[in-house]
Structures are given as structure tokens and as C-alpha cells.
């Protein structure tokens, strides 16, 4: 099964800067991955590349082709955004607080601690050392916090924690050019930006913004420089300060003494700057200063748009302001939350503002002219406990510890509705047949039914006394709802139509964590920590019909789709397969060694010798029942072949070292007398960064019942579900909902191959109008593009004859190709006629082989359902327009 990572849903924004490239692509860090959101198409994808830890800083090239992603360990990935591939890697020696590409995309400025490093962008060149360090400036006395490039890529403006901003010149010279200092601030510099003249695109002012809300506007006096003065062609006699004068360049003898280095193109490496306008030699003066907002609010994020000459700032109390420069006129001053805004950025045109709040895990895109939201997405802030696929595989519902239920569109990765009526953690979800009803169980003692058409809670199921529900199931007809409890060890049965409590099933002596109805009859299977699996006849009211005993606690139970097999996992790491009809144990898989891996910081034993947590807590059968997925308190998800009981594949869900349980071997250097170094709280609570880190670490994991690990999240899988089409599966993990799907790339897997079976033979059959032969040859060759080409090449009148000539063993491949064409091909009626003729001619064969054909048929059903919905929406939206046009034509 060639499953590959496709997307990450429900993961909240945890910090770092966001970017908008190409005016409509929002790029944001999500843990150790990067999410790219298309604001026009309303689609989001997550890049498959992973950093070693959570991302701290990202930067994109001006053309939106390359992305620089830097994590907390200062390891950097150079990514091609178009191909979603990692091109180069590099590790910086100091913590990186800011990074930015030059306007021409040739250079990269990196603020590594106190150092300002200028690197040449690798681009697409294949070199042994792709990153070339050009300059390093060591003038700052404290960590650099912000960077900005001049339009000609010749100067860099850097703000620092030493309360100053510095103007660095990248011009090659024999003498040291001392940067110009912008002084006067009383707090850390948050942003420093170049202001340009709109007509000439030359720098005419500098803005510096500090954390206390102060903004300084700097300019130069008319005697030292003006764009309209012809005297600017010669250098000013005095730069204004003795310190800056020591850094003047002797232009007369510079060319004779500088040893120029040739770069890879053979060109002069000296940067081509405009010597008639030397920014580092102008006499900069403070023109105006103002305050965006007075204390106690701190300014935490800012951005500047040169084209509009506007600035946006975000504060620690959730208020943001939009100001027109250089007069500091407030255009908007609004509040989006009560928490600190961690990122604020313009898009290319300046009409959209992007804000991020790390504590809420939320990203917002706001259009300031119309005062409306373009994007308002928020992931689950706490762990995702459960998920469920809709019957057509187009939707995924997720429930989490934040008491919320979110419903996502799988194709776009967007959440379109959030239900927040539950008052405690959501523990189980179930889609009813028809896609329009969703059931949820919670620890608040209620089971709720949600209408996905009107987006409301239309029914609530309760018990006489308050209970905590941890499992949920509904029969195939949707008439009976069952829920298992954590505290009373009972199973409650309700009527879906009336909402009345019908029965209470007693017999378990432990929490009922697994509950599932048989796909073929009304038998209910339940698993409990009392080491038993019980079968119940719900409709006849006979109670427990049969009990399957085990030697360890049973954690979960699932039915095979055909109802002829039952699988359950136990605390000793085994998976037991039962025949529910005969009541016999068929076979057992010992999976303890397969799921083993990962050592917690608090573990005293190595991962190889530790036995804690080595068990499966969630199971899921494939659509055809040939394999089963298993996950638990580990970084691995295992895929087993059911018939042979062998491990087919093992997925590692993350490589993020910021989570606990990822490393198999811990570094002994990090162990001290007081315990692991990473778990010692040595953050300075007197600084804002230290307070933020302490609050972030303790916010989610000091709750009652949470795993105690000193605020360090433990990697685990809580729920697994395979889509009904069998083409994808989802896992609810610590990082969010991971979606894996079949690889869409070409896989050469021919059948009945001989020497005459070639693509040229297929093309020749098409040219000779032998469409039946061409279709069969393409199916034997099993090349997707050829199969689709032959299907399109059949005339509508010949479809019944060609469909009848297709052998039964090729029906599955043909149905898969038709489903793919129906999603991407404009010939909708043509493809539907193919489907109709196949069902007419091969109906009996399809019914006999329904188990093996089920994934392909589900994919076809999904494509038809999506087309039907799109057509219905189009017709409904144009109904009155068509009526008006018809009536207008009749009137004339």
C-alpha cells in the first residue's frame, strides 16, 4: 500500500512569523511543518518536509519559489515551494531571530544572535556547499530582532535588543564602514523599515518601532541630501558624526587597492550600488516621533508596506492598529482577541492583513477596506481525541479536549463548521448514513446529534444521572444509538427518532472503551478494561449473548466490513482476531515489538528495555478487510496483513524532537543531577520571552488527568480511521490529524505482459479504430494515462460493445480510471454512460466480487456525489436568472 503524507488538519498555529507570497498564498509554521493556504481557492496544504524541532522563523523569496524554514535548533531547510521538495540544508551556529531575502532574491540576511550574516541564495545550483557566506557584521551589542532590505539590495536595516537600529552597507571597501546608529528608543526594537519615495523608489526615510509603542521617523536634512538636488551626485563633505566619519571610504584609491573576487558567473562580486546616493554617508536626523499606544500594552508585532506607506502593529492585549505614514494617522484600531498578537503582515497589494495569535492557535486574514474576514481558521488547541470519515469520504469530523467538534473538507483542508456546545472533552464521533447527521459523545454526560445542513444541535441524549461517555456506536439503519461509560461501566441505548432511553446494558466491570455494531446484523460488540469482549443482541433485549475472555485489559474492538471477523487489542500489545459467528479465536498478532520505539525524558530505562505503553489503543480495518491499521502510545502506526499476520509497513508519524517520545536514544550530556536538562525550568520569568514559554508549557498539560511530563507533549496516536473509499486514512495524533493517501504518481504494475504489449501497440489500435482492443491492451499494461486515453477514444455508440468485451478481472482497474476521470474530465455524460453500461453488463460479477471492488466503487460514488452537489448548487443559484431571461425573451 503506497500511502504517502498528504495533509495535516486541526494543528494550531503555535508561533513564529507568517508570510504572504504572490499576494494570495499564506505561509505559516505549524509545529515542525509548513502550511500553505491559497486565500483565493480556499485550500490549504501542508508540506511533507519536516524540521527537527518546531519552526521559529520562515522567509520566502520575492518570486515565491524558495522558502527558508529555521527551527529552534537553528537548523535550516531551503525548500522549493512549487515542487514541495527540500533542496539544501544548513545549520546556523547562533539562534536565528530574523531572516529575509533581498528584493532581487540573490542574497539572504540572517540575524544569528548578535551577528548579521549575508548569504548568497543557493537557488537551483547543485553544489557541494550551496550556501555561500559573503559578509558578517559584528557591530550589535545584543540580539538582532528585525531586518529590512533597501530596494537596491545594497543596505540592511537591523533593529536590536540594545535599543538601537543600525544601517549596514554591503559595499565592498578596503576600509571598515561603520553602520549608522539610530538612537533614542527606551525599549527593544521590534521593527525597523525603509521608507521610499513613490516616484523614484529611493529611500527617503527610516522608521524604527520599539516594544513600548514608540515610533521614530528618521530623515536627512535638505543640505545633506534631497532627491531633487543635483548636488547629490557628489558625496557630502561631512557625514554628521565623527564615528560615522571614520568609516568613510576613500573612493579615489579604492579601485587600486581592493582585490576583487570573481563569483561563480565570472562577474565582479562587488555590489553595484548607486554611489550618487550613499545612505550610510547621509546625515540622518529624527524628524518625528509618536506612540501607537500607551502602557501597559506591549507592541509585539509590526509590518510596513512601502507602496502604500502604511504600518500595521499588534499588541499584547489583542488589539491591532493600521496607520498611515508618515503622519501616523490611525485608520483602524480594533481588537481581535484578548491574547498577544504574535505576527502581523501585509500581502503584496496591501489590502489584506494577516494576524496570528499563538496562545489561541489562530490565524486571521482581514481586508481593511471592506472590514471583512478573508480567512478565519483555528485548529484544535488541545489534543484531538477522535475522528470520523463521512460515508462518501469527503468530510472528516474531529473532536478534541477543547470541547469542540470541527468538520473539515478533505480536498481543501478547510474547516467549515465548529460546534462548541459540549462542556467537556469530546471522546467519540460517528457519521450517520447520508452525510447529513453527526453523532458525538462527551465526558459532559451527553450524546448530541448535529445537523450538517443547518449547522445546529437538533437532538441531545442524556441519562438519569450524570455519566462520562467514552465510546459511541449506531446501527446500520440509524435507529438505535449506543454509548459506553467510563465511570458506571454500562452501555446506554437510545432511540434516534424519539430520543428516549430504551435500555441499559450491564455486565462489564470496567470502563467500556470500545463499542461497534456489526455491519451485517444488529449485534453490538463492546470491549472493556475487565478483560472481556461481549456481544449484545440489542433489539431482542437478551443482554450479552457471548463473551470472549482475554488475559489482559481490552482497549478497543472493531468489526471487519463484511461482519465475519472481530479484532481487539489488549494491554500486552497483542491483537486478537475472533470469529463472531462461531465464537472461536482465529489468530493473534504479537505487536509489542512492532510498536516499540521512543523514550520519554522521564524514562529510566532505554526504549529497547521499556515495557510501558507498548500496546495498541486504536484499530481500523481497510475497506476490503485485507489489512488492519494499529496505533497507540508510540510514534509508530503499524499496518498488518490480516490473512498472513505479518507487518506490511510501519509509519513514523513525526520527527519533531520538540515532542517527547520521538528519540530512541537520549543524549547523556543532557542528563544532570537534577534530572533531564530539557525539563528544568530555567527560563527567566523577568523577561517576556520567559513568561511566554512557561505559560505555553504549562497551559495544556497541567490539567487533571493529563499525562504528567512537565509540560512536554508526548507523541501518541489516539484514533485511526480509513476512508470508505480505501484511498486514504487519517490519524488523530498529538500534532493534529495526519492524512495519508495513495501516491498518485505512475506505478508500473502490468498484467499478462508479453513482447507485443507496448504503448505503441495501444496507439496503433486507436488509429485503426480498434477501440475494444486498445482498451484491453491498456488495461493489461496498467498505465493510467493510456487507460484514460483509450476510454476517451471510444465513441459513445461503441460504449456498450467495448464494455461487454472487458474481462471481469480488469473491472476494478477500469472503475478506478472512470472515478479519476469523473473528477477531472469535462465529459461528464460520457463517463456516466460508461459507468451505466458497466453496471448493466457486469452487474452480477460486481455483486459477487463486491468485497474486492468496494474501494473502487466507493471512489466512483464519491466522484458522482461531488458532481451532483456541484450541479445542484449551480442550478439553484441560477434558477431565478434563467426564469428572468425566459420571461424577458417572451415579453419581447
PDB file of C-alpha atoms in Angstrom, residues 204-473:
ATOM      1  CA  UNK A 204      13.812  58.872   1.773  1.00  0.00           C
ATOM      2  CA  UNK A 205      13.112  57.924   5.412  1.00  0.00           C
ATOM      3  CA  UNK A 206      13.606  55.250   8.049  1.00  0.00           C
ATOM      4  CA  UNK A 207      11.042  54.067  10.608  1.00  0.00           C
ATOM      5  CA  UNK A 208      12.014  52.400  13.882  1.00  0.00           C
ATOM      6  CA  UNK A 209       9.371  50.887  16.179  1.00  0.00           C
ATOM      7  CA  UNK A 210      10.006  49.741  19.749  1.00  0.00           C
ATOM      8  CA  UNK A 211       8.128  47.428  22.084  1.00  0.00           C
ATOM      9  CA  UNK A 212       6.759  50.290  24.215  1.00  0.00           C
ATOM     10  CA  UNK A 213       4.794  51.527  21.192  1.00  0.00           C
ATOM     11  CA  UNK A 214       7.124  54.347  20.225  1.00  0.00           C
ATOM     12  CA  UNK A 215       7.738  55.021  16.532  1.00  0.00           C
ATOM     13  CA  UNK A 216      10.520  57.283  15.251  1.00  0.00           C
ATOM     14  CA  UNK A 217      10.611  58.703  11.741  1.00  0.00           C
ATOM     15  CA  UNK A 218      14.122  59.478  10.514  1.00  0.00           C
ATOM     16  CA  UNK A 219      15.131  61.585   7.539  1.00  0.00           C
ATOM     17  CA  UNK A 220      18.061  63.614   6.320  1.00  0.00           C
ATOM     18  CA  UNK A 221      18.285  67.373   6.128  1.00  0.00           C
ATOM     19  CA  UNK A 222      17.979  69.126   2.784  1.00  0.00           C
ATOM     20  CA  UNK A 223      21.594  70.319   2.950  1.00  0.00           C
ATOM     21  CA  UNK A 224      22.767  66.691   3.130  1.00  0.00           C
ATOM     22  CA  UNK A 225      20.509  65.197   0.531  1.00  0.00           C
ATOM     23  CA  UNK A 226      17.335  65.654  -1.410  1.00  0.00           C
ATOM     24  CA  UNK A 227      16.066  63.716  -4.388  1.00  0.00           C
ATOM     25  CA  UNK A 228      15.584  66.894  -6.373  1.00  0.00           C
ATOM     26  CA  UNK A 229      19.017  68.371  -5.650  1.00  0.00           C
ATOM     27  CA  UNK A 230      21.643  67.811  -8.355  1.00  0.00           C
ATOM     28  CA  UNK A 231      24.392  68.181  -5.747  1.00  0.00           C
ATOM     29  CA  UNK A 232      23.677  64.621  -4.612  1.00  0.00           C
ATOM     30  CA  UNK A 233      25.969  63.397  -7.361  1.00  0.00           C
ATOM     31  CA  UNK A 234      28.925  64.259  -5.124  1.00  0.00           C
ATOM     32  CA  UNK A 235      29.399  62.950  -1.611  1.00  0.00           C
ATOM     33  CA  UNK A 236      28.692  65.200   1.372  1.00  0.00           C
ATOM     34  CA  UNK A 237      31.779  66.612   2.948  1.00  0.00           C
ATOM     35  CA  UNK A 238      30.745  65.593   6.424  1.00  0.00           C
ATOM     36  CA  UNK A 239      28.534  62.632   7.306  1.00  0.00           C
ATOM     37  CA  UNK A 240      27.447  64.314  10.546  1.00  0.00           C
ATOM     38  CA  UNK A 241      29.172  62.384  13.359  1.00  0.00           C
ATOM     39  CA  UNK A 242      32.851  61.651  13.990  1.00  0.00           C
ATOM     40  CA  UNK A 243      32.119  57.924  14.482  1.00  0.00           C
ATOM     41  CA  UNK A 244      30.467  57.709  11.130  1.00  0.00           C
ATOM     42  CA  UNK A 245      33.240  59.757   9.518  1.00  0.00           C
ATOM     43  CA  UNK A 246      35.804  57.170  10.498  1.00  0.00           C
ATOM     44  CA  UNK A 247      34.053  54.701   8.267  1.00  0.00           C
ATOM     45  CA  UNK A 248      34.217  56.813   5.082  1.00  0.00           C
ATOM     46  CA  UNK A 249      35.596  55.153   2.015  1.00  0.00           C
ATOM     47  CA  UNK A 250      38.478  56.665   0.110  1.00  0.00           C
ATOM     48  CA  UNK A 251      36.863  56.487  -3.301  1.00  0.00           C
ATOM     49  CA  UNK A 252      39.973  57.783  -5.078  1.00  0.00           C
ATOM     50  CA  UNK A 253      42.219  54.845  -4.313  1.00  0.00           C
ATOM     51  CA  UNK A 254      39.641  52.183  -3.584  1.00  0.00           C
ATOM     52  CA  UNK A 255      39.765  50.613  -7.025  1.00  0.00           C
ATOM     53  CA  UNK A 256      43.547  50.258  -6.927  1.00  0.00           C
ATOM     54  CA  UNK A 257      43.679  48.567  -3.526  1.00  0.00           C
ATOM     55  CA  UNK A 258      40.643  46.282  -3.496  1.00  0.00           C
ATOM     56  CA  UNK A 259      41.310  42.720  -4.602  1.00  0.00           C
ATOM     57  CA  UNK A 260      38.079  41.806  -6.301  1.00  0.00           C
ATOM     58  CA  UNK A 261      36.855  38.230  -6.167  1.00  0.00           C
ATOM     59  CA  UNK A 262      35.115  36.579  -9.056  1.00  0.00           C
ATOM     60  CA  UNK A 263      31.871  34.758  -8.335  1.00  0.00           C
ATOM     61  CA  UNK A 264      30.520  31.632  -9.979  1.00  0.00           C
ATOM     62  CA  UNK A 265      29.391  33.554 -13.075  1.00  0.00           C
ATOM     63  CA  UNK A 266      32.769  35.145 -13.570  1.00  0.00           C
ATOM     64  CA  UNK A 267      31.372  38.566 -12.723  1.00  0.00           C
ATOM     65  CA  UNK A 268      32.660  41.101 -10.272  1.00  0.00           C
ATOM     66  CA  UNK A 269      31.436  40.276  -6.776  1.00  0.00           C
ATOM     67  CA  UNK A 270      31.382  43.952  -5.759  1.00  0.00           C
ATOM     68  CA  UNK A 271      27.803  45.005  -5.169  1.00  0.00           C
ATOM     69  CA  UNK A 272      26.629  47.567  -7.690  1.00  0.00           C
ATOM     70  CA  UNK A 273      25.305  50.394  -5.511  1.00  0.00           C
ATOM     71  CA  UNK A 274      24.344  53.899  -6.507  1.00  0.00           C
ATOM     72  CA  UNK A 275      27.390  55.917  -5.419  1.00  0.00           C
ATOM     73  CA  UNK A 276      25.454  59.121  -6.017  1.00  0.00           C
ATOM     74  CA  UNK A 277      23.120  58.219  -3.153  1.00  0.00           C
ATOM     75  CA  UNK A 278      25.148  56.689  -0.283  1.00  0.00           C
ATOM     76  CA  UNK A 279      22.716  56.071   2.578  1.00  0.00           C
ATOM     77  CA  UNK A 280      25.497  55.376   5.044  1.00  0.00           C
ATOM     78  CA  UNK A 281      27.003  58.843   4.445  1.00  0.00           C
ATOM     79  CA  UNK A 282      23.841  60.907   4.844  1.00  0.00           C
ATOM     80  CA  UNK A 283      23.165  62.856   7.988  1.00  0.00           C
ATOM     81  CA  UNK A 284      20.074  61.145   9.390  1.00  0.00           C
ATOM     82  CA  UNK A 285      18.005  63.104  11.877  1.00  0.00           C
ATOM     83  CA  UNK A 286      14.915  62.394  13.955  1.00  0.00           C
ATOM     84  CA  UNK A 287      12.034  64.130  12.217  1.00  0.00           C
ATOM     85  CA  UNK A 288       9.035  62.951  14.195  1.00  0.00           C
ATOM     86  CA  UNK A 289       8.178  60.588  16.997  1.00  0.00           C
ATOM     87  CA  UNK A 290       4.884  59.324  18.351  1.00  0.00           C
ATOM     88  CA  UNK A 291       3.311  56.496  20.342  1.00  0.00           C
ATOM     89  CA  UNK A 292       0.933  53.948  18.876  1.00  0.00           C
ATOM     90  CA  UNK A 293      -0.461  53.013  22.278  1.00  0.00           C
ATOM     91  CA  UNK A 294       0.471  53.824  25.849  1.00  0.00           C
ATOM     92  CA  UNK A 295       1.376  51.283  28.553  1.00  0.00           C
ATOM     93  CA  UNK A 296       0.586  48.713  29.857  1.00  0.00           C
ATOM     94  CA  UNK A 297       0.087  47.142  26.402  1.00  0.00           C
ATOM     95  CA  UNK A 298       3.265  45.999  24.680  1.00  0.00           C
ATOM     96  CA  UNK A 299       3.791  46.170  20.944  1.00  0.00           C
ATOM     97  CA  UNK A 300       4.569  42.606  19.877  1.00  0.00           C
ATOM     98  CA  UNK A 301       4.314  42.516  16.056  1.00  0.00           C
ATOM     99  CA  UNK A 302       4.533  45.022  13.209  1.00  0.00           C
ATOM    100  CA  UNK A 303       4.912  45.288   9.448  1.00  0.00           C
ATOM    101  CA  UNK A 304       5.296  48.080   6.904  1.00  0.00           C
ATOM    102  CA  UNK A 305       4.067  48.346   3.303  1.00  0.00           C
ATOM    103  CA  UNK A 306       6.265  50.618   1.201  1.00  0.00           C
ATOM    104  CA  UNK A 307       3.878  51.045  -1.694  1.00  0.00           C
ATOM    105  CA  UNK A 308       1.016  52.303   0.490  1.00  0.00           C
ATOM    106  CA  UNK A 309       3.291  53.877   3.128  1.00  0.00           C
ATOM    107  CA  UNK A 310       1.229  52.189   5.851  1.00  0.00           C
ATOM    108  CA  UNK A 311       2.140  50.311   9.019  1.00  0.00           C
ATOM    109  CA  UNK A 312       0.231  47.636  10.936  1.00  0.00           C
ATOM    110  CA  UNK A 313       1.040  46.887  14.574  1.00  0.00           C
ATOM    111  CA  UNK A 314      -0.222  44.260  17.021  1.00  0.00           C
ATOM    112  CA  UNK A 315      -0.227  44.488  20.798  1.00  0.00           C
ATOM    113  CA  UNK A 316      -0.083  42.124  23.743  1.00  0.00           C
ATOM    114  CA  UNK A 317      -3.762  42.749  24.613  1.00  0.00           C
ATOM    115  CA  UNK A 318      -5.058  41.526  21.237  1.00  0.00           C
ATOM    116  CA  UNK A 319      -5.564  44.988  19.711  1.00  0.00           C
ATOM    117  CA  UNK A 320      -4.158  45.834  16.300  1.00  0.00           C
ATOM    118  CA  UNK A 321      -3.801  49.214  14.614  1.00  0.00           C
ATOM    119  CA  UNK A 322      -3.432  50.324  10.992  1.00  0.00           C
ATOM    120  CA  UNK A 323      -1.638  53.651  10.489  1.00  0.00           C
ATOM    121  CA  UNK A 324      -0.953  55.919   7.532  1.00  0.00           C
ATOM    122  CA  UNK A 325       2.633  57.084   7.441  1.00  0.00           C
ATOM    123  CA  UNK A 326       4.482  59.406   7.815  1.00  0.00           C
ATOM    124  CA  UNK A 327       1.884  61.367   9.783  1.00  0.00           C
ATOM    125  CA  UNK A 328       0.902  58.396  11.996  1.00  0.00           C
ATOM    126  CA  UNK A 329      -2.805  58.770  11.194  1.00  0.00           C
ATOM    127  CA  UNK A 330      -4.836  55.912  12.689  1.00  0.00           C
ATOM    128  CA  UNK A 331      -7.085  54.243  10.112  1.00  0.00           C
ATOM    129  CA  UNK A 332      -8.271  51.266  12.183  1.00  0.00           C
ATOM    130  CA  UNK A 333      -7.847  50.304  15.827  1.00  0.00           C
ATOM    131  CA  UNK A 334      -9.686  47.069  16.585  1.00  0.00           C
ATOM    132  CA  UNK A 335      -9.495  44.092  18.935  1.00  0.00           C
ATOM    133  CA  UNK A 336      -9.436  40.515  17.636  1.00  0.00           C
ATOM    134  CA  UNK A 337      -8.798  38.728  20.955  1.00  0.00           C
ATOM    135  CA  UNK A 338      -7.545  39.230  24.478  1.00  0.00           C
ATOM    136  CA  UNK A 339      -4.278  37.423  23.865  1.00  0.00           C
ATOM    137  CA  UNK A 340      -0.996  38.632  22.430  1.00  0.00           C
ATOM    138  CA  UNK A 341      -0.696  39.059  18.677  1.00  0.00           C
ATOM    139  CA  UNK A 342       2.493  37.250  17.646  1.00  0.00           C
ATOM    140  CA  UNK A 343       2.606  38.066  13.926  1.00  0.00           C
ATOM    141  CA  UNK A 344       1.198  40.816  11.695  1.00  0.00           C
ATOM    142  CA  UNK A 345       1.947  41.080   7.983  1.00  0.00           C
ATOM    143  CA  UNK A 346       0.688  42.754   4.789  1.00  0.00           C
ATOM    144  CA  UNK A 347       0.121  40.985   1.489  1.00  0.00           C
ATOM    145  CA  UNK A 348       1.758  42.275  -1.707  1.00  0.00           C
ATOM    146  CA  UNK A 349      -1.056  44.666  -2.623  1.00  0.00           C
ATOM    147  CA  UNK A 350      -1.520  45.800   0.965  1.00  0.00           C
ATOM    148  CA  UNK A 351      -5.288  45.214   1.055  1.00  0.00           C
ATOM    149  CA  UNK A 352      -5.149  42.132   3.314  1.00  0.00           C
ATOM    150  CA  UNK A 353      -3.723  41.939   6.835  1.00  0.00           C
ATOM    151  CA  UNK A 354      -2.683  38.648   8.434  1.00  0.00           C
ATOM    152  CA  UNK A 355      -2.633  38.261  12.213  1.00  0.00           C
ATOM    153  CA  UNK A 356      -1.596  35.299  14.329  1.00  0.00           C
ATOM    154  CA  UNK A 357      -2.243  34.554  17.983  1.00  0.00           C
ATOM    155  CA  UNK A 358      -0.099  31.698  19.295  1.00  0.00           C
ATOM    156  CA  UNK A 359      -1.963  31.194  22.567  1.00  0.00           C
ATOM    157  CA  UNK A 360      -5.272  30.749  20.738  1.00  0.00           C
ATOM    158  CA  UNK A 361      -3.724  28.813  17.863  1.00  0.00           C
ATOM    159  CA  UNK A 362      -5.465  31.124  15.396  1.00  0.00           C
ATOM    160  CA  UNK A 363      -4.622  32.839  12.097  1.00  0.00           C
ATOM    161  CA  UNK A 364      -6.793  35.622  10.678  1.00  0.00           C
ATOM    162  CA  UNK A 365      -6.725  37.372   7.314  1.00  0.00           C
ATOM    163  CA  UNK A 366      -8.638  40.667   7.324  1.00  0.00           C
ATOM    164  CA  UNK A 367      -9.402  43.041   4.463  1.00  0.00           C
ATOM    165  CA  UNK A 368      -9.158  46.512   5.949  1.00  0.00           C
ATOM    166  CA  UNK A 369     -11.035  48.353   3.169  1.00  0.00           C
ATOM    167  CA  UNK A 370     -14.231  46.311   3.394  1.00  0.00           C
ATOM    168  CA  UNK A 371     -13.624  45.429   7.077  1.00  0.00           C
ATOM    169  CA  UNK A 372     -14.337  41.750   6.469  1.00  0.00           C
ATOM    170  CA  UNK A 373     -12.538  38.468   7.119  1.00  0.00           C
ATOM    171  CA  UNK A 374     -10.916  36.637   4.225  1.00  0.00           C
ATOM    172  CA  UNK A 375      -9.755  33.738   6.411  1.00  0.00           C
ATOM    173  CA  UNK A 376     -10.628  32.775   9.952  1.00  0.00           C
ATOM    174  CA  UNK A 377      -9.216  29.334  10.709  1.00  0.00           C
ATOM    175  CA  UNK A 378      -8.449  27.914  14.113  1.00  0.00           C
ATOM    176  CA  UNK A 379      -7.227  24.410  14.855  1.00  0.00           C
ATOM    177  CA  UNK A 380      -7.874  22.364  17.978  1.00  0.00           C
ATOM    178  CA  UNK A 381      -5.876  23.895  20.795  1.00  0.00           C
ATOM    179  CA  UNK A 382      -5.719  20.664  22.815  1.00  0.00           C
ATOM    180  CA  UNK A 383      -5.239  17.049  21.727  1.00  0.00           C
ATOM    181  CA  UNK A 384      -7.571  15.561  19.108  1.00  0.00           C
ATOM    182  CA  UNK A 385      -9.261  12.540  20.699  1.00  0.00           C
ATOM    183  CA  UNK A 386     -11.410  11.140  17.909  1.00  0.00           C
ATOM    184  CA  UNK A 387     -12.265  11.489  14.239  1.00  0.00           C
ATOM    185  CA  UNK A 388     -14.740  10.085  11.743  1.00  0.00           C
ATOM    186  CA  UNK A 389     -14.983   9.936   7.947  1.00  0.00           C
ATOM    187  CA  UNK A 390     -18.259  10.709   6.211  1.00  0.00           C
ATOM    188  CA  UNK A 391     -19.704   7.824   4.124  1.00  0.00           C
ATOM    189  CA  UNK A 392     -18.574   9.495   0.871  1.00  0.00           C
ATOM    190  CA  UNK A 393     -15.055  10.215   2.289  1.00  0.00           C
ATOM    191  CA  UNK A 394     -15.353  13.934   1.523  1.00  0.00           C
ATOM    192  CA  UNK A 395     -15.626  15.146   5.125  1.00  0.00           C
ATOM    193  CA  UNK A 396     -13.721  14.492   8.340  1.00  0.00           C
ATOM    194  CA  UNK A 397     -15.106  15.340  11.766  1.00  0.00           C
ATOM    195  CA  UNK A 398     -12.708  15.786  14.695  1.00  0.00           C
ATOM    196  CA  UNK A 399     -13.322  16.065  18.428  1.00  0.00           C
ATOM    197  CA  UNK A 400     -10.773  17.237  20.986  1.00  0.00           C
ATOM    198  CA  UNK A 401     -10.066  18.091  24.589  1.00  0.00           C
ATOM    199  CA  UNK A 402     -11.002  21.728  23.901  1.00  0.00           C
ATOM    200  CA  UNK A 403     -14.705  20.639  23.944  1.00  0.00           C
ATOM    201  CA  UNK A 404     -15.098  21.459  20.239  1.00  0.00           C
ATOM    202  CA  UNK A 405     -16.128  19.492  17.167  1.00  0.00           C
ATOM    203  CA  UNK A 406     -14.815  20.602  13.796  1.00  0.00           C
ATOM    204  CA  UNK A 407     -15.863  19.353  10.371  1.00  0.00           C
ATOM    205  CA  UNK A 408     -13.265  19.561   7.599  1.00  0.00           C
ATOM    206  CA  UNK A 409     -13.409  19.218   3.838  1.00  0.00           C
ATOM    207  CA  UNK A 410     -10.756  16.659   2.918  1.00  0.00           C
ATOM    208  CA  UNK A 411      -9.996  18.046  -0.543  1.00  0.00           C
ATOM    209  CA  UNK A 412      -9.428  21.644   0.599  1.00  0.00           C
ATOM    210  CA  UNK A 413      -8.223  21.065   4.166  1.00  0.00           C
ATOM    211  CA  UNK A 414     -10.587  23.786   5.445  1.00  0.00           C
ATOM    212  CA  UNK A 415     -12.855  23.645   8.480  1.00  0.00           C
ATOM    213  CA  UNK A 416     -16.316  24.898   7.519  1.00  0.00           C
ATOM    214  CA  UNK A 417     -18.191  24.491  10.807  1.00  0.00           C
ATOM    215  CA  UNK A 418     -17.321  24.301  14.512  1.00  0.00           C
ATOM    216  CA  UNK A 419     -19.685  23.050  17.220  1.00  0.00           C
ATOM    217  CA  UNK A 420     -18.910  24.145  20.770  1.00  0.00           C
ATOM    218  CA  UNK A 421     -21.995  23.101  22.755  1.00  0.00           C
ATOM    219  CA  UNK A 422     -20.170  20.361  24.667  1.00  0.00           C
ATOM    220  CA  UNK A 423     -18.864  21.418  28.081  1.00  0.00           C
ATOM    221  CA  UNK A 424     -16.197  18.737  28.400  1.00  0.00           C
ATOM    222  CA  UNK A 425     -13.823  16.784  26.178  1.00  0.00           C
ATOM    223  CA  UNK A 426     -15.296  15.090  23.098  1.00  0.00           C
ATOM    224  CA  UNK A 427     -14.397  11.386  23.153  1.00  0.00           C
ATOM    225  CA  UNK A 428     -16.231   9.716  20.217  1.00  0.00           C
ATOM    226  CA  UNK A 429     -17.756  10.634  16.839  1.00  0.00           C
ATOM    227  CA  UNK A 430     -19.920   8.757  14.361  1.00  0.00           C
ATOM    228  CA  UNK A 431     -21.369   9.745  10.967  1.00  0.00           C
ATOM    229  CA  UNK A 432     -24.878   8.551  10.208  1.00  0.00           C
ATOM    230  CA  UNK A 433     -25.701   7.265   6.685  1.00  0.00           C
ATOM    231  CA  UNK A 434     -26.417  10.134   4.334  1.00  0.00           C
ATOM    232  CA  UNK A 435     -23.623  12.547   5.365  1.00  0.00           C
ATOM    233  CA  UNK A 436     -26.062  14.998   6.959  1.00  0.00           C
ATOM    234  CA  UNK A 437     -26.043  13.845  10.573  1.00  0.00           C
ATOM    235  CA  UNK A 438     -23.138  13.549  13.000  1.00  0.00           C
ATOM    236  CA  UNK A 439     -23.199  11.987  16.472  1.00  0.00           C
ATOM    237  CA  UNK A 440     -20.802  12.916  19.286  1.00  0.00           C
ATOM    238  CA  UNK A 441     -20.176  11.636  22.807  1.00  0.00           C
ATOM    239  CA  UNK A 442     -18.506  13.628  25.546  1.00  0.00           C
ATOM    240  CA  UNK A 443     -17.333  13.443  29.122  1.00  0.00           C
ATOM    241  CA  UNK A 444     -20.031  16.013  29.978  1.00  0.00           C
ATOM    242  CA  UNK A 445     -22.574  13.151  30.031  1.00  0.00           C
ATOM    243  CA  UNK A 446     -24.383  13.901  26.778  1.00  0.00           C
ATOM    244  CA  UNK A 447     -24.596  12.394  23.315  1.00  0.00           C
ATOM    245  CA  UNK A 448     -25.530  15.019  20.730  1.00  0.00           C
ATOM    246  CA  UNK A 449     -26.813  14.805  17.160  1.00  0.00           C
ATOM    247  CA  UNK A 450     -25.715  17.543  14.749  1.00  0.00           C
ATOM    248  CA  UNK A 451     -27.404  18.657  11.553  1.00  0.00           C
ATOM    249  CA  UNK A 452     -24.717  19.358   8.910  1.00  0.00           C
ATOM    250  CA  UNK A 453     -27.189  21.149   6.637  1.00  0.00           C
ATOM    251  CA  UNK A 454     -28.426  23.724   9.152  1.00  0.00           C
ATOM    252  CA  UNK A 455     -25.366  23.511  11.432  1.00  0.00           C
ATOM    253  CA  UNK A 456     -27.221  23.023  14.680  1.00  0.00           C
ATOM    254  CA  UNK A 457     -27.629  20.547  17.534  1.00  0.00           C
ATOM    255  CA  UNK A 458     -31.077  19.103  16.871  1.00  0.00           C
ATOM    256  CA  UNK A 459     -31.138  16.344  19.491  1.00  0.00           C
ATOM    257  CA  UNK A 460     -29.439  15.604  22.814  1.00  0.00           C
ATOM    258  CA  UNK A 461     -29.396  12.196  24.513  1.00  0.00           C
ATOM    259  CA  UNK A 462     -28.953  12.166  28.295  1.00  0.00           C
ATOM    260  CA  UNK A 463     -29.087   9.723  31.210  1.00  0.00           C
ATOM    261  CA  UNK A 464     -30.998   9.864  34.530  1.00  0.00           C
ATOM    262  CA  UNK A 465     -27.742  10.506  36.377  1.00  0.00           C
ATOM    263  CA  UNK A 466     -24.631  12.188  35.088  1.00  0.00           C
ATOM    264  CA  UNK A 467     -22.198   9.842  33.304  1.00  0.00           C
ATOM    265  CA  UNK A 468     -18.976  10.151  31.315  1.00  0.00           C
ATOM    266  CA  UNK A 469     -19.204   8.674  27.813  1.00  0.00           C
ATOM    267  CA  UNK A 470     -16.067   7.380  26.093  1.00  0.00           C
ATOM    268  CA  UNK A 471     -17.435   5.273  23.224  1.00  0.00           C
ATOM    269  CA  UNK A 472     -20.241   5.567  20.680  1.00  0.00           C
ATOM    270  CA  UNK A 473     -21.955   3.380  18.042  1.00  0.00           C
TER     271      UNK A 473
END
